[in-house]
XYZ file of C-alpha atoms in Angstrom:
771
model
C 30.314 -7.141 -15.425
C 27.402 -7.598 -14.744
C 24.898 -10.106 -14.914
C 22.028 -9.951 -17.477
C 18.523 -9.844 -15.490
C 17.057 -13.273 -14.895
C 14.623 -15.100 -18.230
C 11.801 -16.408 -15.535
C 10.813 -16.455 -12.417
C 12.943 -18.390 -9.838
C 11.204 -21.404 -8.118
C 10.234 -21.552 -4.658
C 9.802 -25.097 -4.226
C 13.410 -25.744 -3.195
C 13.474 -23.056 -0.238
C 15.840 -24.252 2.631
C 16.165 -23.574 6.135
C 18.911 -23.602 8.806
C 20.071 -22.206 11.751
C 19.720 -18.066 11.556
C 22.341 -15.847 12.318
C 23.523 -14.087 15.821
C 25.370 -11.213 14.585
C 25.192 -8.703 12.372
C 27.224 -7.588 9.441
C 30.676 -8.743 9.157
C 32.531 -10.284 6.413
C 29.179 -12.064 5.441
C 27.573 -8.299 5.198
C 30.719 -7.034 3.001
C 30.720 -9.747 0.803
C 27.123 -10.345 0.052
C 26.910 -6.264 -0.502
C 29.746 -6.790 -3.311
C 28.169 -9.233 -4.823
C 24.903 -7.524 -5.806
C 26.697 -4.492 -6.795
C 28.608 -6.969 -8.632
C 25.788 -8.627 -10.517
C 23.633 -5.329 -11.090
C 26.977 -2.363 -11.876
C 30.394 -4.179 -12.811
C 32.943 -4.376 -10.555
C 34.208 -0.634 -11.532
C 30.852 1.068 -11.630
C 30.541 -0.444 -7.913
C 33.346 1.123 -6.628
C 33.214 4.388 -8.319
C 29.089 4.628 -7.235
C 29.795 3.047 -3.749
C 32.792 5.581 -2.396
C 29.494 8.775 -3.420
C 27.337 6.878 -1.240
C 26.383 9.124 1.740
C 29.694 11.813 1.191
C 29.628 15.221 1.587
C 29.988 15.659 -2.219
C 28.148 12.831 -3.121
C 24.522 11.372 -3.146
C 22.835 10.633 0.160
C 21.488 7.239 0.653
C 18.152 5.483 -1.372
C 17.158 3.973 1.215
C 16.727 4.129 4.752
C 16.968 7.645 6.626
C 19.069 7.231 9.713
C 21.106 10.577 9.802
C 24.966 10.443 8.850
C 27.193 11.297 11.207
C 29.910 14.773 11.539
C 32.633 11.957 11.747
C 32.261 9.894 8.206
C 34.824 7.140 6.999
C 35.141 6.077 2.871
C 32.693 4.005 2.828
C 29.919 5.364 5.296
C 27.073 3.003 3.821
C 26.348 -0.307 5.315
C 25.505 -4.011 2.917
C 20.965 -2.869 2.707
C 22.454 0.620 1.736
C 25.119 -0.837 -0.910
C 22.254 -3.358 -2.445
C 19.716 -0.130 -2.970
C 22.009 1.981 -4.551
C 23.288 -1.131 -6.831
C 19.651 -1.306 -7.900
C 18.896 2.030 -9.193
C 22.379 2.116 -10.343
C 22.072 -0.571 -12.560
C 22.937 -1.972 -15.655
C 20.641 -3.453 -16.652
C 17.439 -1.515 -18.784
C 14.447 -1.707 -19.899
C 14.035 -0.171 -23.443
C 10.905 -0.400 -25.615
C 12.006 -3.987 -27.352
C 11.269 -5.419 -23.661
C 7.370 -3.900 -23.281
C 6.764 -5.409 -26.877
C 7.679 -8.473 -26.280
C 5.894 -8.929 -22.637
C 1.765 -7.732 -23.416
C 1.184 -6.604 -19.691
C -1.178 -9.428 -18.950
C 1.838 -10.999 -18.499
C 3.996 -8.918 -16.848
C 0.686 -8.788 -13.984
C 1.997 -13.097 -13.192
C 5.965 -11.758 -12.282
C 6.620 -11.932 -9.316
C 7.630 -8.199 -8.065
C 11.574 -10.172 -7.897
C 11.416 -10.938 -11.165
C 9.976 -7.051 -12.577
C 12.694 -4.992 -10.566
C 15.645 -7.216 -11.081
C 15.076 -6.223 -15.294
C 16.666 -3.076 -14.950
C 15.867 0.631 -15.511
C 13.210 2.101 -17.179
C 14.774 3.962 -20.475
C 11.760 5.832 -21.945
C 8.159 6.865 -21.794
C 6.120 3.790 -22.329
C 1.933 4.347 -22.450
C -0.749 1.414 -22.725
C -4.120 3.299 -24.431
C -7.062 1.757 -23.026
C -7.489 -2.014 -25.023
C -3.613 -2.237 -25.431
C -1.736 -5.634 -24.324
C 1.027 -3.865 -24.868
C 2.749 -0.554 -24.013
C 4.246 1.477 -26.574
C 6.614 3.959 -26.412
C 5.291 7.533 -26.389
C 7.233 11.287 -26.352
C 7.234 13.557 -23.458
C 5.333 16.157 -24.879
C 2.348 13.426 -25.549
C 2.665 12.141 -21.663
C 1.838 15.548 -20.384
C -0.377 16.212 -22.277
C -2.407 12.972 -22.230
C -1.922 13.271 -18.181
C -3.449 17.243 -18.802
C -6.525 15.835 -20.662
C -7.325 13.300 -18.221
C -7.143 15.895 -15.701
C -9.176 18.895 -17.356
C -11.404 15.774 -18.121
C -12.437 15.170 -13.756
C -13.085 17.113 -11.471
C -9.436 17.432 -9.026
C -10.977 15.921 -6.107
C -11.366 12.770 -8.447
C -7.628 12.813 -8.874
C -5.250 11.394 -6.495
C -1.198 12.008 -6.132
C 0.930 9.491 -3.884
C 4.076 10.212 -2.920
C 6.891 7.521 -2.554
C 9.477 8.457 0.747
C 12.178 8.789 -1.965
C 11.170 12.116 -3.373
C 13.533 14.640 -3.050
C 12.391 18.239 -0.631
C 12.339 20.071 -4.318
C 10.466 17.614 -6.433
C 7.729 17.487 -2.644
C 7.212 20.555 -2.979
C 7.216 21.149 -6.388
C 4.481 18.443 -6.414
C 2.433 19.455 -3.770
C 2.055 22.463 -4.876
C 0.978 21.088 -8.788
C -1.338 19.087 -6.870
C -3.092 22.368 -4.502
C -3.067 24.919 -7.862
C -4.854 22.043 -9.384
C -7.329 21.625 -6.839
C -7.179 19.307 -4.335
C -5.916 17.770 -1.543
C -5.686 14.866 -1.784
C -1.669 13.876 -1.480
C -2.079 10.173 0.364
C 2.045 8.898 1.060
C 3.673 5.952 1.815
C 3.859 8.101 6.058
C 0.381 7.247 5.825
C 1.100 2.945 6.011
C 4.093 3.446 8.151
C 4.556 6.358 10.832
C 1.269 8.642 10.835
C 0.606 6.551 13.924
C 3.710 8.634 15.562
C 3.131 11.291 13.886
C -0.826 11.796 14.965
C 0.102 10.289 18.971
C 3.777 13.388 18.442
C 1.756 15.532 17.576
C -1.391 15.769 20.000
C 1.371 14.674 23.766
C 4.669 17.096 22.518
C 3.605 19.477 19.737
C 5.373 18.286 16.623
C 5.169 14.850 14.752
C 9.294 14.124 14.694
C 12.146 12.589 16.667
C 13.703 14.165 19.515
C 16.522 12.959 19.173
C 20.064 13.806 17.363
C 22.970 10.997 17.055
C 24.638 13.215 19.264
C 21.874 11.750 21.847
C 22.523 8.321 21.383
C 25.682 8.792 22.672
C 25.071 10.514 25.860
C 21.915 8.117 26.460
C 21.896 6.164 29.990
C 19.789 3.785 28.621
C 17.714 3.262 25.120
C 14.781 0.784 24.564
C 14.083 -0.355 20.746
C 10.647 -1.401 20.274
C 9.395 -2.876 17.628
C 12.035 -2.629 15.360
C 14.746 -5.093 13.209
C 17.585 -2.121 12.928
C 20.009 -4.789 11.472
C 17.895 -5.303 8.290
C 15.949 -2.121 8.694
C 18.210 0.537 9.299
C 21.975 -1.413 9.193
C 23.557 1.962 10.046
C 22.139 2.689 13.510
C 23.907 -0.334 14.476
C 27.250 1.962 14.326
C 25.297 4.598 16.262
C 23.986 2.138 18.914
C 27.841 0.437 19.590
C 29.478 4.237 20.373
C 26.507 4.630 22.646
C 27.116 1.118 24.350
C 31.134 1.675 24.320
C 30.214 4.683 25.834
C 28.318 3.511 29.021
C 24.813 2.976 27.715
C 22.278 -0.004 28.572
C 20.105 -1.430 25.531
C 17.134 -3.029 25.733
C 15.362 -4.869 23.076
C 12.057 -5.539 22.879
C 9.813 -7.556 20.050
C 8.658 -11.469 19.372
C 11.444 -12.270 17.578
C 15.139 -12.079 18.049
C 16.852 -10.211 16.023
C 20.491 -10.936 14.960
C 20.985 -7.131 14.525
C 20.428 -6.411 18.561
C 21.878 -9.663 19.439
C 25.812 -8.705 18.740
C 27.297 -6.273 15.562
C 29.867 -7.043 13.827
C 31.005 -3.591 12.527
C 32.929 -4.478 9.016
C 34.925 -0.930 9.805
C 36.597 -2.266 12.874
C 39.073 -4.822 13.386
C 37.395 -6.022 16.123
C 34.023 -6.482 14.152
C 36.216 -8.386 11.148
C 38.173 -10.812 12.498
C 37.093 -10.020 16.606
C 33.568 -11.203 18.678
C 32.173 -7.599 17.428
C 29.910 -5.866 20.553
C 27.276 -7.051 21.851
C 23.964 -4.420 21.499
C 20.950 -5.715 23.672
C 21.757 -6.578 27.593
C 18.078 -7.523 27.843
C 15.722 -8.711 25.926
C 12.237 -8.830 26.088
C 10.428 -11.011 24.029
C 7.163 -9.204 23.615
C 3.954 -11.137 22.184
C 2.654 -8.906 19.225
C 0.593 -5.904 20.218
C 1.670 -5.905 24.257
C 3.904 -2.624 23.689
C 1.279 -0.213 25.339
C 0.845 -3.188 27.746
C 4.941 -3.167 28.768
C 4.767 0.780 28.817
C 1.913 1.169 31.258
C 3.071 -1.464 33.734
C 6.288 -0.134 33.651
C 4.727 3.674 34.349
C 2.974 2.082 37.571
C 6.245 0.289 38.536
C 7.770 3.940 38.889
C 4.546 5.416 40.164
C 5.183 3.111 42.570
C 8.496 3.368 42.839
C 8.176 6.910 43.805
C 6.119 6.793 46.725
C 8.415 3.754 48.687
C 11.008 6.612 48.171
C 9.291 10.178 47.197
C 11.129 12.648 45.114
C 13.529 9.958 44.142
C 11.623 8.680 41.274
C 9.460 11.030 38.946
C 10.684 14.233 37.860
C 7.955 16.282 39.513
C 9.635 19.465 38.575
C 9.261 19.033 34.665
C 5.424 17.416 35.497
C 4.228 20.442 37.751
C 6.724 23.226 34.421
C 5.808 21.118 31.348
C 3.262 18.694 31.708
C -0.317 18.402 31.500
C -3.152 15.530 32.808
C -0.219 13.846 35.393
C -3.577 13.584 37.603
C -5.632 11.795 35.108
C -2.713 9.257 33.755
C -1.936 8.627 37.493
C -5.056 7.482 38.678
C -5.979 5.318 35.313
C -1.939 3.739 35.419
C -2.760 2.686 39.520
C -5.703 0.404 38.858
C -4.325 -1.471 35.835
C -4.708 -5.050 35.971
C -1.615 -7.064 36.599
C -2.851 -9.569 34.585
C -4.036 -7.524 31.842
C -0.453 -6.659 30.804
C 0.883 -10.200 31.614
C -2.035 -11.619 29.462
C -1.068 -8.680 26.623
C 2.904 -8.956 26.957
C 3.212 -13.195 27.132
C 5.920 -11.561 30.203
C 7.027 -12.543 33.158
C 6.319 -10.232 36.078
C 10.007 -10.313 37.113
C 11.203 -9.136 33.830
C 8.884 -5.849 33.499
C 10.087 -5.344 37.106
C 13.788 -5.456 36.223
C 13.357 -3.695 33.448
C 11.643 -0.945 35.834
C 14.571 -1.305 38.052
C 17.528 -0.926 35.094
C 15.199 2.586 33.992
C 15.192 3.916 38.140
C 18.360 3.460 37.630
C 19.119 6.186 34.202
C 19.055 9.544 34.037
C 18.726 9.767 30.505
C 16.751 7.519 28.514
C 15.510 6.817 24.913
C 12.825 4.975 23.322
C 13.071 3.853 19.590
C 10.902 2.759 17.606
C 9.417 1.568 14.199
C 6.897 -0.672 12.384
C 6.090 -3.307 14.884
C 4.780 -0.676 17.084
C 2.531 1.906 14.375
C 0.806 -1.100 12.317
C -2.258 -1.761 15.106
C -5.211 -0.809 15.823
C -3.718 1.003 19.027
C -1.017 2.417 17.643
C -1.213 5.495 17.758
C -2.702 4.976 22.244
C 0.575 2.829 22.395
C 2.494 5.546 21.149
C 1.164 8.113 23.790
C 1.907 5.861 26.395
C 5.503 5.766 25.526
C 5.594 8.835 26.290
C 3.890 9.392 29.244
C 6.303 6.836 30.754
C 9.148 9.322 29.118
C 8.175 12.464 30.583
C 7.813 10.875 33.691
C 11.284 11.355 34.422
C 11.619 14.055 32.022
C 13.106 12.632 29.309
C 11.949 14.960 26.821
C 14.195 18.265 26.013
C 17.500 17.452 26.861
C 20.490 15.632 26.362
C 20.831 11.961 25.840
C 17.141 11.904 26.297
C 13.925 11.125 24.190
C 11.831 9.697 21.010
C 13.104 8.656 18.476
C 10.480 7.038 15.849
C 12.740 5.207 12.867
C 11.877 6.540 9.575
C 12.008 4.203 6.666
C 12.664 5.421 3.495
C 14.686 8.894 2.741
C 12.793 11.544 2.716
C 9.355 10.352 4.499
C 10.288 13.038 6.768
C 11.024 15.573 3.999
C 8.048 14.999 1.831
C 5.692 15.833 4.726
C 7.540 18.273 5.700
C 7.411 20.074 2.078
C 3.836 19.629 2.269
C 2.766 15.955 1.703
C 0.006 15.214 3.315
C -3.470 15.165 2.838
C -4.843 16.881 6.550
C -2.291 20.646 5.893
C -2.587 22.900 8.232
C -4.046 26.041 7.757
C -0.651 28.002 8.782
C 0.991 26.257 5.697
C -1.936 26.562 3.306
C -1.893 30.381 4.088
C 2.060 30.457 3.186
C 1.366 29.430 0.107
C -1.540 31.516 -0.981
C 0.878 34.527 0.114
C 3.679 33.554 -1.966
C 1.831 32.300 -4.957
C -1.189 34.264 -5.015
C -3.882 31.559 -5.031
C -6.288 30.444 -2.968
C -5.445 26.359 -1.811
C -8.648 24.287 -0.964
C -8.840 24.044 2.624
C -11.322 20.677 2.621
C -8.879 17.573 3.975
C -8.213 14.977 1.002
C -7.641 11.027 0.557
C -4.876 9.364 2.700
C -3.962 5.897 1.400
C -6.503 4.025 2.803
C -8.986 6.843 1.664
C -7.913 6.537 -1.948
C -8.049 2.873 -2.167
C -11.403 2.811 -1.418
C -12.373 6.029 -3.267
C -11.200 3.885 -6.159
C -12.724 0.941 -5.873
C -16.642 3.197 -5.210
C -15.065 4.467 -8.846
C -14.729 8.494 -7.396
C -11.559 8.560 -9.070
C -10.482 8.591 -12.551
C -6.614 9.945 -12.675
C -3.850 7.868 -10.294
C -0.104 9.479 -10.274
C 2.195 8.301 -8.343
C 5.654 10.143 -7.548
C 7.311 6.980 -7.285
C 6.865 4.223 -5.159
C 4.759 0.769 -5.777
C 1.121 1.777 -4.713
C -0.287 -1.959 -5.347
C 2.330 -4.128 -3.935
C 2.759 -1.638 -0.795
C -0.525 -1.607 0.468
C -3.528 -3.568 1.886
C -5.649 -6.156 0.941
C -4.349 -6.644 -2.278
C -7.093 -8.628 -4.079
C -8.915 -5.355 -3.525
C -6.208 -2.892 -3.862
C -6.074 -3.898 -7.592
C -9.685 -4.278 -8.208
C -9.738 -0.855 -7.206
C -6.836 0.970 -9.327
C -7.971 -1.020 -12.500
C -11.374 1.071 -12.640
C -9.464 4.076 -13.294
C -9.050 5.907 -16.555
C -6.137 6.751 -15.785
C -2.542 5.710 -14.077
C 0.751 7.591 -14.253
C 3.684 6.466 -12.884
C 6.600 8.149 -11.986
C 9.540 5.087 -11.470
C 13.185 4.406 -11.974
C 12.431 0.354 -12.134
C 9.628 -1.310 -13.192
C 7.158 -3.092 -10.410
C 3.593 -3.923 -10.186
C 2.125 -1.060 -10.466
C 2.991 -0.954 -14.166
C 1.237 -4.582 -14.663
C -1.833 -3.269 -12.928
C -3.531 -0.377 -14.046
C -6.190 1.886 -15.166
C -7.641 1.617 -18.693
C -4.739 3.557 -19.508
C -1.328 4.285 -18.048
C 1.509 6.479 -18.369
C 5.192 5.460 -17.076
C 6.881 8.182 -17.153
C 10.884 7.442 -15.842
C 12.766 9.685 -13.561
C 16.590 10.198 -12.564
C 17.005 7.774 -9.655
C 19.095 10.057 -6.931
C 22.457 8.304 -8.232
C 22.880 10.593 -11.092
C 23.354 13.696 -12.220
C 20.345 15.862 -12.879
C 21.447 19.260 -15.530
C 18.996 21.199 -16.263
C 19.509 25.200 -17.107
C 22.728 24.626 -18.076
C 24.158 23.891 -15.005
C 23.939 20.193 -12.801
C 21.383 20.879 -9.974
C 20.793 19.181 -6.733
C 18.089 18.048 -4.350
C 17.562 17.699 -1.005
C 16.919 14.842 1.755
C 15.466 15.541 6.027
C 16.550 12.724 7.982
C 15.183 10.595 11.019
C 16.700 13.106 13.355
C 15.421 16.811 11.215
C 18.901 16.963 9.340
C 18.351 18.424 6.099
C 21.148 17.921 3.892
C 22.450 17.995 -0.174
C 22.533 15.153 -2.390
C 24.050 15.246 -5.964
C 24.185 12.499 -7.786
C 27.575 11.450 -9.794
C 26.395 9.093 -12.515
C 25.362 9.091 -16.039
C 21.787 8.782 -16.537
C 20.695 5.941 -17.432
C 19.181 6.822 -20.770
C 19.765 10.549 -22.034
C 15.757 10.264 -22.022
C 14.915 10.523 -18.721
C 13.885 13.915 -16.822
C 14.540 14.957 -13.053
C 11.362 14.456 -10.531
C 11.261 18.173 -10.390
C 11.108 18.627 -14.401
C 7.966 16.189 -14.667
C 6.604 18.043 -12.818
C 6.862 21.247 -14.238
C 5.853 19.362 -17.588
C 2.524 17.895 -16.176
C 2.033 21.655 -14.996
C 2.908 23.728 -18.474
C 0.322 21.383 -20.079
C -2.384 21.256 -17.151
C -2.926 25.143 -16.891
C -1.662 26.345 -20.685
C 0.932 29.217 -21.072
C 0.528 31.448 -17.946
C 1.075 28.719 -15.500
C -1.539 29.320 -13.684
C -0.107 31.923 -12.558
C 3.192 30.024 -11.511
C 6.725 29.900 -13.513
C 6.966 26.210 -13.329
C 9.441 26.202 -16.354
C 11.750 28.652 -14.224
C 11.894 26.395 -11.148
C 12.388 23.153 -13.311
C 15.768 24.468 -14.652
C 17.133 26.644 -11.279
C 16.063 24.319 -8.155
C 17.755 27.286 -6.452
C 14.207 28.572 -7.121
C 12.259 26.133 -5.155
C 14.937 26.572 -2.743
C 14.004 29.992 -2.401
C 10.498 29.841 -2.157
C 10.220 26.907 0.563
C 12.153 28.784 2.520
C 8.850 31.871 2.790
C 6.979 29.245 2.776
C 8.029 26.086 5.166
C 9.125 27.864 8.981
C 12.231 26.377 9.400
C 14.208 27.062 5.933
C 14.845 30.776 6.050
C 18.147 31.048 3.905
C 17.693 27.886 2.820
C 20.191 28.506 -0.364
C 22.692 29.688 2.093
C 22.884 27.291 4.341
C 22.385 23.828 3.181
C 25.207 24.823 0.670
C 27.313 26.275 4.446
C 26.009 23.224 5.693
C 27.260 20.907 3.609
C 30.928 22.201 3.534
C 31.238 22.006 7.294
C 29.107 19.074 8.847
C 25.913 17.003 7.758
C 23.559 19.519 7.265
C 21.251 22.123 9.089
C 19.325 21.290 11.751
C 15.309 22.150 11.798
C 13.600 23.972 14.860
C 12.001 21.390 17.555
C 10.544 23.060 20.487
C 10.248 20.564 22.731
C 14.117 19.722 22.071
C 15.276 22.380 22.082
C 13.355 25.064 24.918
C 11.222 22.914 26.488
C 8.360 24.491 24.349
C 5.888 21.949 23.471
C 3.132 23.991 20.864
C 0.076 21.771 21.610
C -3.396 22.117 22.487
C -2.550 23.062 26.367
C 1.171 24.716 25.394
C 2.781 21.620 27.152
C 3.146 17.967 27.013
C 0.168 16.009 27.756
C 0.125 12.710 29.644
C -2.744 11.386 28.082
C -5.726 7.916 29.641
C -5.472 5.272 26.960
C -7.360 2.396 26.979
C -5.644 -1.613 27.842
C -6.928 -3.850 25.642
C -6.107 -6.898 25.348
C -5.885 -8.638 21.708
C -7.266 -12.241 22.647
C -7.010 -14.939 19.207
C -9.615 -17.799 18.812
C -8.129 -20.495 19.706
C -6.585 -22.697 16.562
C -5.514 -19.058 15.343
C -2.219 -16.619 15.476
C -1.640 -13.383 15.556
C 0.368 -12.989 12.643
C 3.007 -9.724 11.478
C 4.427 -9.087 8.300
C 8.337 -8.635 8.216
C 11.318 -7.841 5.454
C 13.321 -10.419 4.638
C 16.863 -9.358 4.667
C 17.323 -9.424 1.110
C 14.514 -6.560 0.715
C 13.678 -3.074 1.089
C 10.133 -2.085 1.814
C 8.548 -3.889 -1.786
C 12.163 -3.632 -3.636
C 13.129 -7.850 -3.537
C 16.760 -7.370 -3.806
C 17.096 -11.503 -3.698
C 15.158 -15.065 -2.249
C 17.216 -15.284 0.948
C 16.998 -13.758 5.058
C 20.890 -14.717 5.904
C 20.134 -13.423 9.884
C 16.755 -15.985 9.993
C 17.630 -19.222 8.308
C 16.178 -18.876 4.680
C 17.873 -19.435 1.547
C 15.863 -19.677 -1.674
C 12.459 -18.528 -1.531
C 9.539 -16.265 0.306
C 6.732 -18.169 0.579
C 7.648 -18.770 4.163
C 6.084 -18.460 7.839
C 7.790 -18.689 11.095
C 6.467 -20.345 13.593
C 6.987 -21.070 17.745
C 7.430 -24.708 18.285
C 5.110 -25.424 20.680
C 2.002 -23.580 19.143
C 2.882 -25.590 16.129
C 3.125 -29.165 18.536
C -0.763 -27.421 19.782
C -1.779 -26.876 16.533
C -0.400 -29.813 14.806
C 1.273 -29.080 11.809
C 4.731 -30.122 11.136
C 8.085 -27.939 10.950
C 8.475 -28.086 7.276
C 4.655 -28.462 6.059
C 2.715 -27.001 2.971
C -0.148 -24.193 3.738
C -2.291 -21.590 3.004
C -2.732 -18.626 5.444
C -6.252 -17.072 6.049
C -6.896 -14.176 7.911
C -9.836 -13.885 9.965
C -11.516 -10.259 10.041
C -15.111 -8.902 11.194
C -15.918 -8.649 8.026
C -16.769 -12.419 7.378
C -13.919 -12.483 4.307
C -12.115 -15.028 4.023
C -8.655 -13.515 3.167
C -6.203 -16.143 1.689
C -2.223 -16.241 1.059
C -1.586 -19.664 -0.367
C 1.859 -21.983 -0.449
C 3.922 -21.023 2.376
C 6.000 -23.661 4.316
C 6.385 -23.620 7.750
C 9.094 -23.005 9.610
C 9.510 -24.070 13.440
C 11.338 -20.344 15.014
C 11.817 -18.647 18.546
C 8.744 -16.342 17.818
C 6.905 -15.456 20.959
C 3.982 -17.964 21.489
C 0.526 -16.986 20.240
C 2.754 -15.518 17.381
C 3.683 -15.861 13.939
C 6.019 -14.047 11.053
C 5.505 -13.316 7.309
C 7.413 -11.272 4.989
C 5.511 -8.927 3.397
C 4.132 -7.818 0.768
C 3.463 -11.355 -0.123
C 0.986 -11.537 3.080
C -0.643 -7.859 2.118
C -3.785 -9.786 0.990
C -4.315 -10.861 4.221
C -4.615 -7.605 6.035
C -8.265 -6.015 4.939
C -8.102 -2.647 3.952
C -11.315 -1.308 6.733
C -8.479 -2.420 9.270
C -6.819 0.557 10.521
C -5.419 2.017 13.509
C -7.217 4.360 15.458
C -6.701 8.454 14.730
C -3.865 7.081 12.080
C -5.823 5.128 9.929
C -2.756 3.395 8.761
C -3.378 -0.612 8.179
C -2.803 -2.801 10.957
C 0.002 -5.231 8.956
C 1.144 -6.156 12.569
C -1.866 -7.636 13.807
C -3.470 -9.737 11.665
C -4.793 -12.942 12.966
C -4.756 -16.046 10.985
C -5.319 -19.912 10.849
C -2.773 -21.786 9.880
C -4.583 -24.621 6.637
C -3.644 -27.602 5.627
C -7.085 -27.801 3.755
C -5.660 -28.277 0.070
C -2.733 -30.059 0.876
C -4.291 -32.921 2.220
C -6.346 -33.135 -0.573
C -3.566 -33.093 -2.770
């Protein structure tokens, strides 16, 4: 049987710290996944649900966006995927009686963990202005309240946020509603994660997506994994890396923290992984200083140029550069004058370690660079990723088998949502196609991204906030500013499966609209519907829920969007038949096929692909034919400034990270098995040599205080210091607890992504000394 939800928030004064793991997955991974599944779903439901996860006739994992292999096992899930499914398919329920017993003010004092553990939302709930509690509300009334608020303001006074869990069909319908209403205020979770990747790749290669497939990983000679922790954040990637390693590939990990998943992988589906030593993955680990990646790839470029000088025609791919690239001369001139002292200070690496990697590069014909948030959430993230592209272009490692760029997306359909038009800066071609298909003129002025939306709410420029999934308040930076901004709205509407902090930090009025999860049957128009998603490698495939809904009252995201549209636009729907699309998702896909490039014959192709393989692949010019839809018509070398991020004395450079019992803002538990932490989350990892310099003891209690140019003191109180082998001068702590330290206006150039991986902090013991 499933266990009941916790009644009280857990105390964190008993956190225990022991040795971290030197390998990932294995039997402990299986055991922990099954333990969580048992707690949430019970034994029988766990078996029925997990056996349908990532299967052709089942549902796509609501966790990460790593692709499925054509050669699938019966157990095509990882530990954290099983946790994600258990959280959604839980038997725990949040009923109207729960809201009657818990005022909103009390919920706002609860932890994210406690809120999430209460279970699935079951009915629409409404909090009127000045109400202390949510009360049940019918769907028609909820849609009317939303529509009335939207009609009472101008379109640009409304913000429509999207989480990466949203399906292609719901995302397309949602952006259609928003643009028919009259705004491009469509911030999404990508603004906070891989926006930097999209910005850099669009400029340099012409498309803001990765250029590799699973087959490419298996064919690579060298895979560099930079700023990524796949053992926790994308565990199924470890199977792909293991396959590549057994095929002869070398793997180099570049990260400020040693991560168990890149040291050794014990594949729980192999005898070697269960009873044997598993597979050693990383051939080398470069423990780089936080924000040192641009300098590293710049140095690799310089070493490759110098090696070409010594042996002309043997290092660079001159034919590729001359035929397919632009800007090489300017890049070369900049790289040759790069000071080694800046490189070594920025990276924290000895020169000989960088030279050893360059030698490995020269001996590798096919190279892939993978990365995640460790590269995308800095002030210079876009220049950093442009420098990664420079490095790959030198040897023609784009547009051929076994080579390319591999930004590893986090949420399961964050890439698909952007493809479907969830973007505050839509391309003119997309808007033109939308206008031709639906017969209205969509707005052309760019809307708010996530940071701009918070600023607008803070400044009283937003009357209505609608969240399509996710947990906006907890996911965003500068927590106190964001919460105050949200409370200035007139109405906040959250489309959600489970309780979270964004239901407790609200506008004057608030709606909770509970929706079906990925695991649940979606019956509309008298038949079961399916949805589609796009993974990190541009594969599109179907997802079919198999469980009975958590409540008979729940609606799908598609039906909720259509219901709001019907109430907003009246009987004629603004010229669009929303009800028809809500009852037949094939109609939505037919529209997508005529609006979005690459989706021709969408319905037939997704059904064929669903039977034969793992979906169909969207076109990608650089990958498919070495055609680059950039401003120059070629792949662009770029010149990027090498700015060394120097930290004042007595301070550290903090990166925010996930624990192993966490997925984005969802907290599964209070342990981080791989890092040796048990029973708490308010810990900060610091190198022992830095602790000695600072005069702070391992196990001490400190506040984390961030420093930024606005002079505002941002404080995260009550952290336990953990002596840990981080890079010197660097520290790490979990988000969302440390989001309060990230200034709203500290963002990446070009992409405007919050700089959550480059936070200058000091460890303050003032409060504890006074006590």
